Short mmCIF file of C-alpha atoms in Angstrom, two decimals:
data_model
loop_
_atom_site.label_atom_id
_atom_site.label_comp_id
_atom_site.label_asym_id
_atom_site.label_seq_id
_atom_site.Cartn_x
_atom_site.Cartn_y
_atom_site.Cartn_z
CA MET S 1 72.41 9.34 68.04
CA PRO S 2 70.26 6.08 69.00
CA THR S 3 70.82 3.07 66.43
CA THR S 4 66.74 2.15 66.87
CA ALA S 5 66.14 6.23 66.19
CA LEU S 6 68.11 6.22 62.84
CA HIS S 7 66.67 2.89 61.71
CA ARG S 8 62.92 4.52 62.40
CA SER S 9 64.22 7.67 60.35
CA ARG S 10 64.87 5.60 56.87
CA ARG S 11 61.81 3.43 57.07
CA PRO S 12 59.95 4.09 53.51
CA GLY S 13 57.16 6.06 54.02
CA PRO S 14 53.71 4.37 52.90
CA GLY S 15 53.54 3.93 49.22
CA LYS S 16 57.58 4.67 48.88
CA GLY S 17 59.27 1.27 48.41
CA ARG S 18 56.70 -0.49 45.80
CA ASN S 19 57.90 -1.37 42.50
CA LEU S 20 55.92 1.69 40.26
CA SER S 21 56.44 -0.28 37.12
CA ALA S 22 54.79 -3.42 37.26
CA ALA S 23 52.32 -3.56 34.41
CA PRO S 24 48.65 -3.00 34.67
CA GLU S 25 46.44 -5.77 34.75
CA PRO S 26 45.53 -7.18 31.63
CA LYS S 27 41.58 -6.02 30.50
CA ALA S 28 39.48 -8.02 28.88
CA PRO S 29 39.17 -7.76 25.31
CA ALA S 30 36.73 -5.43 23.49
CA THR S 31 33.96 -6.94 21.49
CA PRO S 32 33.57 -6.12 18.27
CA ARG S 33 31.02 -4.30 17.14
CA THR S 34 28.96 -5.75 14.14
CA ALA S 35 28.51 -3.77 10.83
CA TYR S 36 25.05 -3.85 9.68
CA LYS S 37 24.73 -3.38 5.85
CA VAL S 38 21.31 -1.21 4.43
CA THR S 39 19.82 -3.70 2.18
CA GLY S 40 16.84 -4.30 0.36
CA ILE S 41 15.67 -6.91 2.56
CA ARG S 42 16.12 -5.14 6.08
CA VAL S 43 14.35 -2.16 4.53
CA LEU S 44 11.36 -4.05 3.52
CA ARG S 45 11.26 -6.21 7.25
CA SER S 46 10.90 -2.62 8.71
CA GLU S 47 8.88 -1.55 6.24
CA TRP S 48 6.56 -4.33 7.35
CA ALA S 49 6.84 -3.93 11.05
CA LYS S 50 5.57 -0.53 10.55
CA PHE S 51 3.08 -1.35 8.18
CA TRP S 52 1.52 -4.47 10.60
CA SER S 53 2.51 -2.13 14.27
CA LEU S 54 -0.02 0.61 12.97
CA ARG S 55 -3.98 0.34 14.44
CA SER S 56 -5.24 1.73 10.84
CA THR S 57 -3.57 -0.75 9.27
CA TRP S 58 -6.11 -3.48 10.71
CA ILE S 59 -8.68 -1.17 10.76
CA THR S 60 -8.73 0.24 6.99
CA LEU S 61 -7.87 -3.67 5.41
CA GLY S 62 -11.09 -5.01 7.86
CA VAL S 63 -12.99 -1.75 6.73
CA ALA S 64 -12.09 -2.54 2.97
CA VAL S 65 -12.68 -5.99 2.51
CA VAL S 66 -15.95 -5.51 4.28
CA LEU S 67 -17.44 -3.17 2.26
CA LEU S 68 -16.38 -5.11 -0.62
CA ILE S 69 -18.45 -8.41 0.47
CA LEU S 70 -21.36 -6.29 1.55
CA PHE S 71 -22.46 -4.71 -0.95
CA GLY S 72 -22.02 -7.10 -3.45
CA ALA S 73 -24.02 -9.84 -1.51
CA ILE S 74 -26.60 -7.12 -1.17
CA ALA S 75 -26.39 -5.86 -5.03
CA SER S 76 -26.93 -9.74 -5.71
CA TYR S 77 -30.08 -10.34 -3.24
CA THR S 78 -31.70 -7.21 -4.14
CA TYR S 79 -31.16 -7.95 -8.11
CA SER S 80 -34.73 -7.48 -9.95
CA PRO S 81 -34.88 -7.54 -13.47
CA ASP S 82 -38.29 -6.30 -13.53
CA ALA S 83 -37.76 -3.43 -11.21
CA VAL S 84 -34.40 -2.12 -13.25
CA ALA S 85 -36.16 -2.54 -16.33
CA THR S 86 -38.99 0.09 -15.44
CA SER S 87 -36.18 2.19 -13.18
CA GLY S 88 -34.80 4.51 -15.64
CA PRO S 89 -30.93 4.28 -17.47
CA PRO S 90 -29.57 1.23 -16.84
CA GLY S 91 -27.91 -0.26 -13.52
CA PRO S 92 -26.35 -2.68 -12.13
CA GLY S 93 -29.02 -4.82 -11.90
CA SER S 94 -30.15 -4.16 -15.49
CA SER S 95 -31.22 -6.80 -17.89
CA ASP S 96 -30.01 -5.44 -21.20
CA GLY S 97 -26.87 -8.01 -21.24
CA ASP S 98 -24.83 -5.12 -19.48
CA SER S 99 -25.05 -6.93 -16.19
CA ASP S 100 -23.83 -10.27 -14.51
CA ALA S 101 -23.40 -11.54 -11.60
CA VAL S 102 -19.66 -10.77 -11.52
CA SER S 103 -20.57 -6.90 -11.68
CA LEU S 104 -23.39 -7.38 -8.67
CA ALA S 105 -20.65 -9.50 -6.56
CA LEU S 106 -18.19 -6.51 -7.46
CA THR S 107 -20.25 -3.87 -7.35
CA GLY S 108 -18.11 -2.84 -3.72
CA VAL S 109 -14.94 -2.29 -5.17
CA SER S 110 -15.96 1.88 -5.42
CA PHE S 111 -16.36 1.94 -1.84
CA ALA S 112 -13.27 -0.94 -1.69
CA GLN S 113 -10.40 1.22 -3.28
CA LEU S 114 -11.35 4.16 -1.65
CA ALA S 115 -10.41 2.51 1.48
CA ILE S 116 -7.15 0.97 0.18
CA GLY S 117 -6.19 4.01 -1.68
CA VAL S 118 -6.23 6.07 1.97
CA LEU S 119 -4.35 3.06 3.18
CA GLY S 120 -1.48 3.57 0.86
CA VAL S 121 -1.18 7.41 1.48
CA LEU S 122 -1.19 6.80 5.30
CA LEU S 123 1.77 5.04 5.05
CA SER S 124 3.55 7.39 3.00
CA ALA S 125 2.50 10.74 3.98
CA GLY S 126 1.40 9.90 7.41
CA GLU S 127 5.51 10.04 8.13
CA TYR S 128 5.96 13.17 6.97
CA SER S 129 3.04 14.51 9.04
CA THR S 130 4.66 12.69 12.15
CA GLY S 131 7.70 13.85 10.87
CA MET S 132 9.20 9.85 11.17
CA ILE S 133 10.49 10.45 7.51
CA ARG S 134 13.42 11.75 8.71
CA SER S 135 14.60 8.98 10.49
CA THR S 136 13.68 6.66 8.45
CA LEU S 137 15.81 8.91 5.30
CA ALA S 138 18.50 8.59 8.11
CA ALA S 139 18.66 5.05 8.12
CA VAL S 140 18.42 4.45 4.62
CA PRO S 141 20.59 7.28 2.98
CA ARG S 142 19.63 6.10 -0.73
CA ARG S 143 16.03 6.44 -0.23
CA LEU S 144 14.57 4.80 -3.17
CA PRO S 145 14.85 1.34 -1.41
CA VAL S 146 12.05 2.90 1.48
CA LEU S 147 9.56 3.62 -1.59
CA TRP S 148 9.59 0.08 -3.09
CA SER S 149 9.56 -0.90 -0.06
CA LYS S 150 6.08 0.70 1.16
CA ALA S 151 4.58 -0.46 -2.33
CA ALA S 152 6.37 -3.82 -2.11
CA VAL S 153 4.66 -4.74 1.20
CA ILE S 154 0.90 -2.98 0.47
CA GLY S 155 0.55 -3.98 -2.75
CA PRO S 156 0.38 -7.99 -2.39
CA ILE S 157 -1.35 -7.43 0.77
CA ALA S 158 -4.57 -5.62 -0.77
CA LEU S 159 -4.04 -7.88 -3.58
CA VAL S 160 -4.27 -10.94 -1.41
CA LEU S 161 -6.92 -9.65 0.98
CA THR S 162 -9.50 -8.37 -1.92
CA THR S 163 -8.88 -11.11 -3.99
CA VAL S 164 -10.08 -12.91 -1.12
CA GLY S 165 -13.05 -10.91 -0.75
CA ALA S 166 -14.69 -10.78 -4.64
CA LEU S 167 -14.95 -14.71 -4.49
CA ALA S 168 -16.62 -14.67 -0.38
CA ALA S 169 -18.67 -11.82 -2.07
CA PHE S 170 -19.29 -13.76 -5.65
CA GLN S 171 -19.68 -16.76 -3.66
CA LEU S 172 -22.33 -15.31 -0.88
CA GLY S 173 -24.52 -14.07 -3.78
CA VAL S 174 -24.99 -17.28 -5.46
CA PRO S 175 -27.97 -18.26 -3.60
CA GLY S 176 -29.48 -14.60 -4.07
CA LEU S 177 -29.55 -15.06 -7.96
CA ASP S 178 -30.50 -18.78 -7.91
CA GLY S 179 -32.65 -18.97 -11.05
CA GLU S 180 -31.88 -15.70 -12.78
CA LYS S 181 -30.72 -15.53 -16.33
CA ILE S 182 -27.56 -13.70 -14.98
CA ALA S 183 -26.56 -16.55 -12.33
CA LEU S 184 -23.36 -17.59 -12.78
CA SER S 185 -20.52 -20.26 -11.37
CA LEU S 186 -17.16 -20.21 -10.33
CA GLY S 187 -16.50 -22.77 -13.49
CA ASP S 188 -17.94 -20.37 -15.82
CA ASP S 189 -15.42 -18.61 -18.90
CA GLY S 190 -13.67 -15.80 -16.89
CA VAL S 191 -15.18 -15.68 -13.84
CA LEU S 192 -12.20 -16.58 -11.58
CA ARG S 193 -10.19 -14.09 -14.26
CA ALA S 194 -12.73 -11.09 -13.68
CA LEU S 195 -12.79 -11.93 -9.67
CA ALA S 196 -8.98 -12.39 -9.65
CA GLY S 197 -8.81 -8.66 -11.69
CA ALA S 198 -10.55 -6.95 -9.46
CA GLY S 199 -7.80 -7.91 -6.60
CA VAL S 200 -5.28 -7.00 -8.56
CA TYR S 201 -6.91 -3.66 -9.25
CA LEU S 202 -7.62 -2.51 -5.77
CA GLY S 203 -3.46 -4.00 -5.44
CA LEU S 204 -2.44 -1.69 -7.58
CA VAL S 205 -4.90 1.16 -6.50
CA ALA S 206 -2.76 0.56 -2.99
CA VAL S 207 0.18 1.27 -4.71
CA PHE S 208 -1.10 4.37 -6.35
CA GLY S 209 -1.93 5.95 -2.64
CA VAL S 210 1.61 5.17 -1.60
CA ALA S 211 2.91 6.69 -4.58
CA LEU S 212 0.86 9.65 -4.18
CA GLY S 213 1.80 10.01 -0.63
CA VAL S 214 5.20 10.32 -1.15
CA LEU S 215 5.16 13.02 -4.49
CA ILE S 216 2.38 15.39 -2.87
CA ARG S 217 3.69 14.59 1.37
CA SER S 218 0.27 15.87 2.88
CA SER S 219 -2.01 13.13 3.88
CA ALA S 220 -4.90 15.52 3.21
CA GLY S 221 -3.26 16.89 -0.50
CA ALA S 222 -2.70 13.02 -1.38
CA ILE S 223 -6.10 11.40 -0.47
CA ALA S 224 -8.37 14.51 -2.52
CA ALA S 225 -6.06 13.20 -5.39
CA LEU S 226 -6.80 10.35 -5.36
CA VAL S 227 -10.74 10.63 -4.29
CA GLY S 228 -10.30 13.47 -7.78
CA VAL S 229 -8.14 10.85 -9.81
CA LEU S 230 -10.29 7.61 -9.71
CA LEU S 231 -14.19 9.32 -9.16
CA ILE S 232 -14.44 13.09 -9.75
CA LEU S 233 -12.44 13.15 -12.88
CA PRO S 234 -14.72 10.77 -15.12
CA GLY S 235 -17.50 12.35 -14.12
CA LEU S 236 -15.69 16.27 -14.96
CA ALA S 237 -14.76 14.87 -18.41
CA SER S 238 -18.43 13.93 -19.85
CA LEU S 239 -18.28 17.84 -19.70
CA LEU S 240 -15.78 17.46 -22.96
CA PRO S 241 -17.15 17.55 -26.55
CA ASP S 242 -18.66 13.98 -27.31
CA SER S 243 -15.46 12.58 -29.71
CA TRP S 244 -12.98 13.71 -27.33
CA TYR S 245 -15.01 12.39 -24.23
CA ASP S 246 -14.96 9.30 -26.58
CA THR S 247 -11.94 8.67 -26.97
CA LEU S 248 -10.31 9.57 -23.71
CA SER S 249 -12.54 7.88 -21.45
CA PRO S 250 -11.26 4.47 -21.81
CA TYR S 251 -7.92 5.69 -20.61
CA PHE S 252 -8.73 7.19 -17.47
CA PRO S 253 -7.55 5.58 -14.30
CA SER S 254 -10.46 4.27 -13.11
CA ASN S 255 -12.06 3.51 -16.23
CA ALA S 256 -8.87 1.51 -17.22
CA GLY S 257 -8.68 -0.11 -14.20
CA SER S 258 -12.68 -1.76 -14.14
CA ALA S 259 -11.62 -2.81 -17.31
CA VAL S 260 -9.34 -5.30 -15.97
CA TYR S 261 -11.86 -6.88 -13.61
CA ALA S 262 -14.95 -6.52 -16.21
CA LEU S 263 -16.42 -10.15 -17.27
CA HIS S 264 -17.45 -8.74 -21.22
CA HIS S 265 -15.76 -5.42 -22.54
CA SER S 266 -17.51 -3.43 -25.51
CA SER S 267 -16.42 -1.45 -28.05
CA ASP S 268 -15.88 1.63 -26.39
CA THR S 269 -14.18 -0.05 -23.41
CA LEU S 270 -10.53 -1.37 -23.24
CA THR S 271 -9.94 -5.46 -23.14
CA PRO S 272 -8.69 -6.74 -19.41
CA GLY S 273 -5.11 -6.86 -20.78
CA ALA S 274 -5.21 -3.24 -22.09
CA GLY S 275 -6.92 -2.17 -19.08
CA LEU S 276 -4.59 -3.59 -16.80
CA ALA S 277 -1.40 -2.09 -19.08
CA VAL S 278 -3.11 1.28 -18.53
CA PHE S 279 -3.52 1.29 -15.36
CA ALA S 280 -0.69 -0.10 -14.20
CA GLY S 281 1.32 2.28 -16.65
CA TRP S 282 -0.73 5.64 -14.52
CA VAL S 283 1.02 3.81 -11.32
CA ALA S 284 4.36 3.59 -12.47
CA LEU S 285 4.23 6.94 -13.95
CA THR S 286 3.20 8.46 -10.27
CA LEU S 287 5.69 6.53 -8.90
CA ALA S 288 8.27 7.91 -11.08
CA GLY S 289 7.56 11.40 -9.91
CA ALA S 290 7.31 10.31 -6.65
CA ALA S 291 10.76 8.55 -6.65
CA PHE S 292 12.23 11.94 -8.35
CA ARG S 293 10.93 13.89 -5.89
CA LEU S 294 12.30 11.73 -3.36
CA VAL S 295 15.61 11.84 -4.27
CA ARG S 296 15.80 15.49 -5.52
CA THR S 297 14.55 17.56 -2.18
CA ASP S 298 15.08 17.37 0.87
CA ALA S 299 12.46 15.94 3.35
#
């Protein structure tokens, strides 16, 4: 065989003769993942973001403040002691000593409490109706921080905004009561305390709505319970015997709450401090029931 042919037959084919044991090219080191813990501050921030991301939040808060200011100003400017004295039972504008500039300015509290309470219900029960509560509880397995964060978000916001609304309603009504016997100024005894008490009461109503939403887990059912407790229960209680009604009436949630922002109290009503303690007790009891159901039952 020719020498050239022999050399050709021994030539390595493609891929042969290479060093297969060569070390592979080094890879870039993997970036370590940051482990995030579920903390109370992070849960609070998430609930804050969810709260302000809803259009209903802005609308409902605006409606509550507008109702508070509007009805307070109207009551002050339409006050007429002569007309009220001949109209029958004492009302917001009566001249029997039960009414004053503060009670007129806070006429809108009964309307604002519904808006604020409904907002609290939507903040909690709304997640159950949309199914978002499953994602929320998957992110926060301990569950209770979700309830506390919702209450901690809406309570102070409602307190600040409605306190500002109460002050605005009072200041707008001052010119309408100029020259009247019931006219007051911010510097008079108890005025600032009563106006701030209205904000405290409405802030607790917002937390009460959150607790009812988690406890009942239905927006419609929680709103019905809110209206029933705050508005209907005192009327139904009037069917009780007089002795029972006189004893129990001051401790109903709405009656105890109204004592918080009352400028004066009578013998059949609670003092502002006692009213605050009783209403806060109702809210705490509802929160405890909501916390128990949140932990013990499935979403």
